[in-house]
Amino acid sequence: MATNSSITFWDQVQSLEFLQDIFNLMHIRQIMALSVIHLNLLCLFPQLSIHQGVSHTWLMQRAHQ
């Protein structure tokens, strides 16, 4: 009985690690995709970066108040 439960426990741990690996890969791919899109937008619309910088500093000021 004990050996059976330990096997299922390790199966669960391995599946959790597998899910974590998949999640990490998806996260990395998402960051890469977002950064590529961001760079493309900056190339197409240079003025967007200025607006984004202004809105970012405004948001930071609002957050610290």
PDB file of N, CA and C in Angstrom:
ATOM      1  N   MET A   1       0.838  -1.205   0.000  1.00  0.00           N
ATOM      2  CA  MET A   1       0.000   0.000   0.000  1.00  0.00           C
ATOM      3  C   MET A   1       0.874   1.257   0.000  1.00  0.00           C
ATOM      4  N   ALA A   2       1.888   1.249   0.855  1.00  0.00           N
ATOM      5  CA  ALA A   2       2.754   2.422   0.974  1.00  0.00           C
ATOM      6  C   ALA A   2       3.531   2.661  -0.322  1.00  0.00           C
ATOM      7  N   THR A   3       4.020   1.562  -0.926  1.00  0.00           N
ATOM      8  CA  THR A   3       4.788   1.722  -2.165  1.00  0.00           C
ATOM      9  C   THR A   3       3.908   2.290  -3.272  1.00  0.00           C
ATOM     10  N   ASN A   4       2.659   1.877  -3.327  1.00  0.00           N
ATOM     11  CA  ASN A   4       1.733   2.361  -4.352  1.00  0.00           C
ATOM     12  C   ASN A   4       1.530   3.869  -4.218  1.00  0.00           C
ATOM     13  N   SER A   5       1.307   4.342  -3.000  1.00  0.00           N
ATOM     14  CA  SER A   5       1.075   5.772  -2.782  1.00  0.00           C
ATOM     15  C   SER A   5       2.335   6.580  -3.097  1.00  0.00           C
ATOM     16  N   SER A   6       3.510   6.023  -2.774  1.00  0.00           N
ATOM     17  CA  SER A   6       4.752   6.745  -3.055  1.00  0.00           C
ATOM     18  C   SER A   6       4.966   6.871  -4.562  1.00  0.00           C
ATOM     19  N   ILE A   7       4.603   5.849  -5.315  1.00  0.00           N
ATOM     20  CA  ILE A   7       4.744   5.897  -6.774  1.00  0.00           C
ATOM     21  C   ILE A   7       3.842   6.991  -7.344  1.00  0.00           C
ATOM     22  N   THR A   8       2.600   7.039  -6.900  1.00  0.00           N
ATOM     23  CA  THR A   8       1.689   8.059  -7.411  1.00  0.00           C
ATOM     24  C   THR A   8       2.176   9.452  -7.016  1.00  0.00           C
ATOM     25  N   PHE A   9       2.741   9.553  -5.815  1.00  0.00           N
ATOM     26  CA  PHE A   9       3.269  10.847  -5.373  1.00  0.00           C
ATOM     27  C   PHE A   9       4.378  11.305  -6.308  1.00  0.00           C
ATOM     28  N   TRP A  10       5.319  10.404  -6.631  1.00  0.00           N
ATOM     29  CA  TRP A  10       6.421  10.780  -7.510  1.00  0.00           C
ATOM     30  C   TRP A  10       5.927  11.070  -8.919  1.00  0.00           C
ATOM     31  N   ASP A  11       4.890  10.329  -9.347  1.00  0.00           N
ATOM     32  CA  ASP A  11       4.291  10.623 -10.650  1.00  0.00           C
ATOM     33  C   ASP A  11       3.735  12.042 -10.664  1.00  0.00           C
ATOM     34  N   GLN A  12       3.086  12.415  -9.567  1.00  0.00           N
ATOM     35  CA  GLN A  12       2.526  13.763  -9.472  1.00  0.00           C
ATOM     36  C   GLN A  12       3.639  14.808  -9.498  1.00  0.00           C
ATOM     37  N   VAL A  13       4.708  14.547  -8.761  1.00  0.00           N
ATOM     38  CA  VAL A  13       5.833  15.493  -8.725  1.00  0.00           C
ATOM     39  C   VAL A  13       6.423  15.663 -10.122  1.00  0.00           C
ATOM     40  N   GLN A  14       6.622  14.540 -10.827  1.00  0.00           N
ATOM     41  CA  GLN A  14       7.197  14.611 -12.174  1.00  0.00           C
ATOM     42  C   GLN A  14       6.275  15.362 -13.126  1.00  0.00           C
ATOM     43  N   SER A  15       4.972  15.117 -13.002  1.00  0.00           N
ATOM     44  CA  SER A  15       4.040  15.816 -13.886  1.00  0.00           C
ATOM     45  C   SER A  15       4.030  17.314 -13.569  1.00  0.00           C
ATOM     46  N   LEU A  16       4.178  17.654 -12.282  1.00  0.00           N
ATOM     47  CA  LEU A  16       4.240  19.066 -11.895  1.00  0.00           C
ATOM     48  C   LEU A  16       5.477  19.726 -12.487  1.00  0.00           C
ATOM     49  N   GLU A  17       6.615  19.032 -12.408  1.00  0.00           N
ATOM     50  CA  GLU A  17       7.847  19.576 -12.986  1.00  0.00           C
ATOM     51  C   GLU A  17       7.698  19.748 -14.493  1.00  0.00           C
ATOM     52  N   PHE A  18       7.040  18.776 -15.127  1.00  0.00           N
ATOM     53  CA  PHE A  18       6.803  18.839 -16.570  1.00  0.00           C
ATOM     54  C   PHE A  18       5.950  20.056 -16.912  1.00  0.00           C
ATOM     55  N   LEU A  19       4.884  20.272 -16.124  1.00  0.00           N
ATOM     56  CA  LEU A  19       4.017  21.427 -16.347  1.00  0.00           C
ATOM     57  C   LEU A  19       4.786  22.724 -16.132  1.00  0.00           C
ATOM     58  N   GLN A  20       5.645  22.732 -15.120  1.00  0.00           N
ATOM     59  CA  GLN A  20       6.443  23.928 -14.845  1.00  0.00           C
ATOM     60  C   GLN A  20       7.372  24.238 -16.014  1.00  0.00           C
ATOM     61  N   ASP A  21       7.990  23.187 -16.567  1.00  0.00           N
ATOM     62  CA  ASP A  21       8.872  23.378 -17.726  1.00  0.00           C
ATOM     63  C   ASP A  21       8.096  23.968 -18.895  1.00  0.00           C
ATOM     64  N   ILE A  22       6.907  23.419 -19.153  1.00  0.00           N
ATOM     65  CA  ILE A  22       6.072  23.925 -20.249  1.00  0.00           C
ATOM     66  C   ILE A  22       5.707  25.382 -20.000  1.00  0.00           C
ATOM     67  N   PHE A  23       5.324  25.677 -18.754  1.00  0.00           N
ATOM     68  CA  PHE A  23       4.934  27.044 -18.414  1.00  0.00           C
ATOM     69  C   PHE A  23       6.100  28.000 -18.614  1.00  0.00           C
ATOM     70  N   ASN A  24       7.301  27.594 -18.178  1.00  0.00           N
ATOM     71  CA  ASN A  24       8.485  28.433 -18.349  1.00  0.00           C
ATOM     72  C   ASN A  24       8.764  28.679 -19.826  1.00  0.00           C
ATOM     73  N   LEU A  25       8.654  27.629 -20.640  1.00  0.00           N
ATOM     74  CA  LEU A  25       8.877  27.779 -22.077  1.00  0.00           C
ATOM     75  C   LEU A  25       7.865  28.732 -22.685  1.00  0.00           C
ATOM     76  N   MET A  26       6.596  28.569 -22.303  1.00  0.00           N
ATOM     77  CA  MET A  26       5.553  29.448 -22.828  1.00  0.00           C
ATOM     78  C   MET A  26       5.817  30.887 -22.404  1.00  0.00           C
ATOM     79  N   HIS A  27       6.255  31.059 -21.151  1.00  0.00           N
ATOM     80  CA  HIS A  27       6.518  32.395 -20.628  1.00  0.00           C
ATOM     81  C   HIS A  27       7.654  33.053 -21.407  1.00  0.00           C
ATOM     82  N   ILE A  28       8.723  32.294 -21.642  1.00  0.00           N
ATOM     83  CA  ILE A  28       9.866  32.825 -22.391  1.00  0.00           C
ATOM     84  C   ILE A  28       9.441  33.199 -23.807  1.00  0.00           C
ATOM     85  N   ARG A  29       8.646  32.303 -24.441  1.00  0.00           N
ATOM     86  CA  ARG A  29       8.194  32.586 -25.807  1.00  0.00           C
ATOM     87  C   ARG A  29       7.293  33.809 -25.836  1.00  0.00           C
ATOM     88  N   GLN A  30       6.471  33.957 -24.797  1.00  0.00           N
ATOM     89  CA  GLN A  30       5.571  35.111 -24.730  1.00  0.00           C
ATOM     90  C   GLN A  30       6.382  36.398 -24.608  1.00  0.00           C
ATOM     91  N   ILE A  31       7.390  36.390 -23.741  1.00  0.00           N
ATOM     92  CA  ILE A  31       8.237  37.575 -23.564  1.00  0.00           C
ATOM     93  C   ILE A  31       8.941  37.910 -24.875  1.00  0.00           C
ATOM     94  N   MET A  32       9.467  36.875 -25.551  1.00  0.00           N
ATOM     95  CA  MET A  32      10.151  37.099 -26.826  1.00  0.00           C
ATOM     96  C   MET A  32       9.200  37.698 -27.851  1.00  0.00           C
ATOM     97  N   ALA A  33       8.001  37.139 -27.931  1.00  0.00           N
ATOM     98  CA  ALA A  33       7.021  37.631 -28.902  1.00  0.00           C
ATOM     99  C   ALA A  33       6.646  39.074 -28.603  1.00  0.00           C
ATOM    100  N   LEU A  34       6.422  39.378 -27.321  1.00  0.00           N
ATOM    101  CA  LEU A  34       6.048  40.740 -26.938  1.00  0.00           C
ATOM    102  C   LEU A  34       7.166  41.723 -27.245  1.00  0.00           C
ATOM    103  N   SER A  35       8.410  41.325 -26.971  1.00  0.00           N
ATOM    104  CA  SER A  35       9.527  42.233 -27.233  1.00  0.00           C
ATOM    105  C   SER A  35       9.692  42.468 -28.730  1.00  0.00           C
ATOM    106  N   VAL A  36       9.486  41.423 -29.537  1.00  0.00           N
ATOM    107  CA  VAL A  36       9.579  41.577 -30.994  1.00  0.00           C
ATOM    108  C   VAL A  36       8.492  42.518 -31.489  1.00  0.00           C
ATOM    109  N   ILE A  37       7.254  42.313 -31.000  1.00  0.00           N
ATOM    110  CA  ILE A  37       6.144  43.192 -31.386  1.00  0.00           C
ATOM    111  C   ILE A  37       6.449  44.625 -30.966  1.00  0.00           C
ATOM    112  N   HIS A  38       6.987  44.784 -29.757  1.00  0.00           N
ATOM    113  CA  HIS A  38       7.308  46.110 -29.235  1.00  0.00           C
ATOM    114  C   HIS A  38       8.345  46.799 -30.125  1.00  0.00           C
ATOM    115  N   LEU A  39       9.393  46.048 -30.497  1.00  0.00           N
ATOM    116  CA  LEU A  39      10.433  46.615 -31.362  1.00  0.00           C
ATOM    117  C   LEU A  39       9.863  47.004 -32.718  1.00  0.00           C
ATOM    118  N   ASN A  40       8.984  46.156 -33.261  1.00  0.00           N
ATOM    119  CA  ASN A  40       8.361  46.472 -34.550  1.00  0.00           C
ATOM    120  C   ASN A  40       7.534  47.742 -34.448  1.00  0.00           C
ATOM    121  N   LEU A  41       6.793  47.878 -33.349  1.00  0.00           N
ATOM    122  CA  LEU A  41       5.980  49.079 -33.155  1.00  0.00           C
ATOM    123  C   LEU A  41       6.864  50.317 -33.047  1.00  0.00           C
ATOM    124  N   LEU A  42       7.984  50.188 -32.340  1.00  0.00           N
ATOM    125  CA  LEU A  42       8.890  51.331 -32.199  1.00  0.00           C
ATOM    126  C   LEU A  42       9.475  51.723 -33.551  1.00  0.00           C
ATOM    127  N   CYS A  43       9.774  50.724 -34.381  1.00  0.00           N
ATOM    128  CA  CYS A  43      10.305  51.028 -35.717  1.00  0.00           C
ATOM    129  C   CYS A  43       9.243  51.714 -36.577  1.00  0.00           C
ATOM    130  N   LEU A  44       8.001  51.239 -36.474  1.00  0.00           N
ATOM    131  CA  LEU A  44       6.926  51.802 -37.292  1.00  0.00           C
ATOM    132  C   LEU A  44       6.477  53.160 -36.766  1.00  0.00           C
ATOM    133  N   PHE A  45       6.352  53.249 -35.442  1.00  0.00           N
ATOM    134  CA  PHE A  45       5.828  54.480 -34.833  1.00  0.00           C
ATOM    135  C   PHE A  45       6.786  54.973 -33.747  1.00  0.00           C
ATOM    136  N   PRO A  46       7.841  55.701 -34.122  1.00  0.00           N
ATOM    137  CA  PRO A  46       8.796  56.187 -33.120  1.00  0.00           C
ATOM    138  C   PRO A  46       8.142  57.078 -32.068  1.00  0.00           C
ATOM    139  N   GLN A  47       7.072  57.788 -32.445  1.00  0.00           N
ATOM    140  CA  GLN A  47       6.439  58.691 -31.485  1.00  0.00           C
ATOM    141  C   GLN A  47       5.735  57.923 -30.369  1.00  0.00           C
ATOM    142  N   LEU A  48       5.425  56.640 -30.611  1.00  0.00           N
ATOM    143  CA  LEU A  48       4.764  55.833 -29.585  1.00  0.00           C
ATOM    144  C   LEU A  48       5.647  55.687 -28.353  1.00  0.00           C
ATOM    145  N   SER A  49       6.954  55.554 -28.574  1.00  0.00           N
ATOM    146  CA  SER A  49       7.860  55.361 -27.448  1.00  0.00           C
ATOM    147  C   SER A  49       7.835  56.582 -26.530  1.00  0.00           C
ATOM    148  N   ILE A  50       7.701  57.770 -27.119  1.00  0.00           N
ATOM    149  CA  ILE A  50       7.629  58.996 -26.319  1.00  0.00           C
ATOM    150  C   ILE A  50       6.366  58.982 -25.470  1.00  0.00           C
ATOM    151  N   HIS A  51       5.226  58.677 -26.110  1.00  0.00           N
ATOM    152  CA  HIS A  51       3.967  58.613 -25.372  1.00  0.00           C
ATOM    153  C   HIS A  51       4.048  57.578 -24.261  1.00  0.00           C
ATOM    154  N   GLN A  52       4.641  56.435 -24.575  1.00  0.00           N
ATOM    155  CA  GLN A  52       4.725  55.366 -23.596  1.00  0.00           C
ATOM    156  C   GLN A  52       5.593  55.786 -22.416  1.00  0.00           C
ATOM    157  N   GLY A  53       6.701  56.468 -22.706  1.00  0.00           N
ATOM    158  CA  GLY A  53       7.566  56.939 -21.639  1.00  0.00           C
ATOM    159  C   GLY A  53       6.851  57.921 -20.742  1.00  0.00           C
ATOM    160  N   VAL A  54       6.100  58.843 -21.346  1.00  0.00           N
ATOM    161  CA  VAL A  54       5.358  59.838 -20.574  1.00  0.00           C
ATOM    162  C   VAL A  54       4.302  59.164 -19.718  1.00  0.00           C
ATOM    163  N   SER A  55       3.524  58.249 -20.314  1.00  0.00           N
ATOM    164  CA  SER A  55       2.471  57.574 -19.562  1.00  0.00           C
ATOM    165  C   SER A  55       3.070  56.714 -18.460  1.00  0.00           C
ATOM    166  N   HIS A  56       4.246  56.131 -18.715  1.00  0.00           N
ATOM    167  CA  HIS A  56       4.887  55.295 -17.710  1.00  0.00           C
ATOM    168  C   HIS A  56       5.316  56.127 -16.510  1.00  0.00           C
ATOM    169  N   THR A  57       5.940  57.291 -16.754  1.00  0.00           N
ATOM    170  CA  THR A  57       6.365  58.140 -15.640  1.00  0.00           C
ATOM    171  C   THR A  57       5.146  58.662 -14.885  1.00  0.00           C
ATOM    172  N   TRP A  58       4.072  58.967 -15.624  1.00  0.00           N
ATOM    173  CA  TRP A  58       2.849  59.440 -14.979  1.00  0.00           C
ATOM    174  C   TRP A  58       2.277  58.355 -14.084  1.00  0.00           C
ATOM    175  N   LEU A  59       2.261  57.111 -14.591  1.00  0.00           N
ATOM    176  CA  LEU A  59       1.763  55.989 -13.795  1.00  0.00           C
ATOM    177  C   LEU A  59       2.617  55.785 -12.551  1.00  0.00           C
ATOM    178  N   MET A  60       3.929  55.905 -12.699  1.00  0.00           N
ATOM    179  CA  MET A  60       4.824  55.734 -11.556  1.00  0.00           C
ATOM    180  C   MET A  60       4.567  56.814 -10.511  1.00  0.00           C
ATOM    181  N   GLN A  61       4.364  58.052 -10.964  1.00  0.00           N
ATOM    182  CA  GLN A  61       4.076  59.137 -10.033  1.00  0.00           C
ATOM    183  C   GLN A  61       2.766  58.882  -9.307  1.00  0.00           C
ATOM    184  N   ARG A  62       1.753  58.411 -10.048  1.00  0.00           N
ATOM    185  CA  ARG A  62       0.457  58.117  -9.438  1.00  0.00           C
ATOM    186  C   ARG A  62       0.601  56.997  -8.403  1.00  0.00           C
ATOM    187  N   ALA A  63       1.429  56.014  -8.716  1.00  0.00           N
ATOM    188  CA  ALA A  63       1.593  54.867  -7.819  1.00  0.00           C
ATOM    189  C   ALA A  63       2.281  55.271  -6.522  1.00  0.00           C
ATOM    190  N   HIS A  64       3.193  56.228  -6.600  1.00  0.00           N
ATOM    191  CA  HIS A  64       3.961  56.616  -5.412  1.00  0.00           C
ATOM    192  C   HIS A  64       3.246  57.647  -4.554  1.00  0.00           C
ATOM    193  N   GLN A  65       2.153  58.220  -5.038  1.00  0.00           N
ATOM    194  CA  GLN A  65       1.441  59.225  -4.247  1.00  0.00           C
ATOM    195  C   GLN A  65       0.691  58.588  -3.087  1.00  0.00           C
TER     196      GLN A  65
END
